[in-house]
Amino acid sequence: MFKPKKVVLAYSGGLDTSIILKWLQAEYGCEVITFTADLGQGEELEPAKQKALLMGIKPENIHIVDVREEFVREAEVLCGGVGLLGTAIARRLISQHLVQIAHRHGADAVAHGATGKGNDQVRFELSAAALDPAIRVIAPWRLWDLTSRTKLLEFAEAHQIPIAK
């Protein structure tokens, strides 16, 4: 079984990615580096940072990057002004930054919280593979037994993960 030493996690600070952060630490005993893409969510960014700190992430391992301009530029190029494929573009852009941060930190894996509903897992993983075929991608929703909101909340409570009620 693959045991990563360092993982860069696409992190929002929400329930799923906070549980993934703790699960990566518990399951693999690895160092977790967070990446939060600022796509315009504004006031959600500081709470995500504070939660990562509370969960033991070193300040130098918390990356919040303003990608709004890059996102709009790519949307215009890819969609030609005819429509916006926001989620598809955002996932590729997030993957690009995950891989760049992984290279900077010497991480051997990246992780995402896509559940497998829709195409998000494919978007994250194909983008990461195209950028660095050697990087491993961890998709907890395919690996763990936390298959319901109830189980996620129980995990959060057992591991003292603060969650919004």
PDB file of C-alpha atoms in Angstrom, residues 85-96 112 114 117-131:
ATOM      1  CA  LEU A  85     -17.606  25.926 -17.428  1.00  0.00           C
ATOM      2  CA  GLY A  86     -16.663  27.154 -13.963  1.00  0.00           C
ATOM      3  CA  THR A  87     -16.319  23.871 -12.123  1.00  0.00           C
ATOM      4  CA  ALA A  88     -14.345  22.170 -14.878  1.00  0.00           C
ATOM      5  CA  ILE A  89     -11.919  25.066 -15.163  1.00  0.00           C
ATOM      6  CA  ALA A  90     -11.603  25.486 -11.400  1.00  0.00           C
ATOM      7  CA  ARG A  91     -10.682  21.823 -10.852  1.00  0.00           C
ATOM      8  CA  ARG A  92      -7.928  21.960 -13.476  1.00  0.00           C
ATOM      9  CA  LEU A  93      -6.631  25.209 -12.028  1.00  0.00           C
ATOM     10  CA  ILE A  94      -6.682  23.792  -8.487  1.00  0.00           C
ATOM     11  CA  SER A  95      -4.805  20.696  -9.687  1.00  0.00           C
ATOM     12  CA  GLN A  96      -2.178  22.884 -11.304  1.00  0.00           C
ATOM     13  CA  HIS A 112      -8.912  16.066  -3.142  1.00  0.00           C
ATOM     14  CA  ALA A 114     -14.321  15.045  -4.842  1.00  0.00           C
ATOM     15  CA  LYS A 117     -20.598  12.339  -8.200  1.00  0.00           C
ATOM     16  CA  GLY A 118     -20.116  14.079 -11.510  1.00  0.00           C
ATOM     17  CA  ASN A 119     -16.726  14.452 -13.139  1.00  0.00           C
ATOM     18  CA  ASP A 120     -14.710  16.215 -10.439  1.00  0.00           C
ATOM     19  CA  GLN A 121     -12.521  13.209  -9.549  1.00  0.00           C
ATOM     20  CA  VAL A 122     -11.650  12.759 -13.216  1.00  0.00           C
ATOM     21  CA  ARG A 123     -10.891  16.462 -13.637  1.00  0.00           C
ATOM     22  CA  PHE A 124      -8.591  16.552 -10.596  1.00  0.00           C
ATOM     23  CA  GLU A 125      -6.793  13.336 -11.418  1.00  0.00           C
ATOM     24  CA  LEU A 126      -6.304  13.738 -15.161  1.00  0.00           C
ATOM     25  CA  SER A 127      -5.052  17.279 -14.635  1.00  0.00           C
ATOM     26  CA  ALA A 128      -2.566  16.157 -11.969  1.00  0.00           C
ATOM     27  CA  ALA A 129      -1.396  13.241 -14.137  1.00  0.00           C
ATOM     28  CA  ALA A 130      -0.912  15.514 -17.141  1.00  0.00           C
ATOM     29  CA  LEU A 131       1.184  17.926 -15.073  1.00  0.00           C
TER      30      LEU A 131
END
